[in-house]
């Protein structure tokens, strides 16, 4: 590994050299510091700190597998012991976050606005944990009219806690959801929301004016 | 004018989302019997940060366990001790521990003056 200081000096001769010298002085280990004095205009060779070829250092594995997560009880939510009243703080936080994120004030955008699509994309990329969802249409008849706070979102489901203190798992695909924020009403077509929540914030979203059901 | 500022700050919505998830995780940890939920939220936080390539501040990053992605708060679900002249954070969930330097001359890059190039306010 060689580093030629004359490359840097083309534009600003002295300041580049001083910067390089300081950078090396800060970052090199102590035993190589004495070699710094031999730094001249031409080259400086890092030899003492170089690793020998052919030796691969193995790092210890850090992340947990799915099985291990299950063993530690952090893969799924518990089914019992949910209280609807305890989640009110979460709902308040969500409202604050949404108002901030959508930049609602001082004015609420309408569909004629030039940045209407922008507004929609921001909405689709935001977080739904903490929202108050209602199912308005579903192929599963039992779930129509169900209301509750979202506690977890996965690729295919919303998990909500109803006012009767039950954890319910709603499948996204055959359902249509609504939620309200202040005096605005939003509708989510579950069919178009099938995506992992972590990937949602970077995914490019197509705007469909007429959703097919 | 308002539109200009939003365009300038790249990844604002991602940062808002990450901030909200951190708050949620903190909130859930302080309520009894919700440590699984808290862990899931902070796991989502790490995933969002990795997918969108928007980094967390070192202080925040260090407070999340590297192994099981649980938010660690000393006294509630983690342990901080000084052993062998090093600071040791231990996660009570997966019993993974991290070691930090106690050298006072050791400085993070973000504390340098050169690190801050521009501050945006919006
Ligand atoms: Zn851990």
Short mmCIF file of N, CA and C in Angstrom, two decimals, chain A residues 7 16 26 45 58 79 121 172-173 175 190 192:
data_model
loop_
_atom_site.label_atom_id
_atom_site.label_comp_id
_atom_site.label_asym_id
_atom_site.label_seq_id
_atom_site.Cartn_x
_atom_site.Cartn_y
_atom_site.Cartn_z
N UNK A 7 0.29 13.77 -5.09
CA UNK A 7 -1.00 13.84 -5.78
C UNK A 7 -1.88 14.95 -5.21
N UNK A 16 -2.63 20.72 2.03
CA UNK A 16 -2.94 19.31 1.81
C UNK A 16 -1.98 18.42 2.58
N UNK A 26 -3.29 11.13 13.80
CA UNK A 26 -4.42 10.77 14.64
C UNK A 26 -4.78 9.30 14.54
N UNK A 45 5.24 4.21 2.93
CA UNK A 45 4.80 2.82 2.78
C UNK A 45 4.34 2.26 4.13
N UNK A 58 -11.98 -14.72 11.15
CA UNK A 58 -13.42 -14.96 11.23
C UNK A 58 -14.01 -14.16 12.38
N UNK A 79 -50.70 -13.23 23.46
CA UNK A 79 -52.11 -13.12 23.08
C UNK A 79 -52.96 -12.48 24.17
N UNK A 121 -47.51 10.07 -1.27
CA UNK A 121 -46.35 9.19 -1.10
C UNK A 121 -45.87 9.24 0.35
N UNK A 172 -54.44 -8.53 5.48
CA UNK A 172 -54.57 -7.31 4.67
C UNK A 172 -55.31 -7.55 3.36
N UNK A 173 -55.04 -8.69 2.73
CA UNK A 173 -55.41 -8.84 1.33
C UNK A 173 -56.90 -8.66 1.03
N UNK A 175 -59.26 -7.07 2.60
CA UNK A 175 -59.96 -6.07 3.40
C UNK A 175 -59.65 -4.64 2.95
N UNK A 190 -56.12 -2.82 1.40
CA UNK A 190 -55.15 -3.78 1.91
C UNK A 190 -54.39 -4.52 0.83
N UNK A 192 -53.07 -3.38 -1.79
CA UNK A 192 -51.88 -2.67 -2.26
C UNK A 192 -50.89 -2.41 -1.15
#
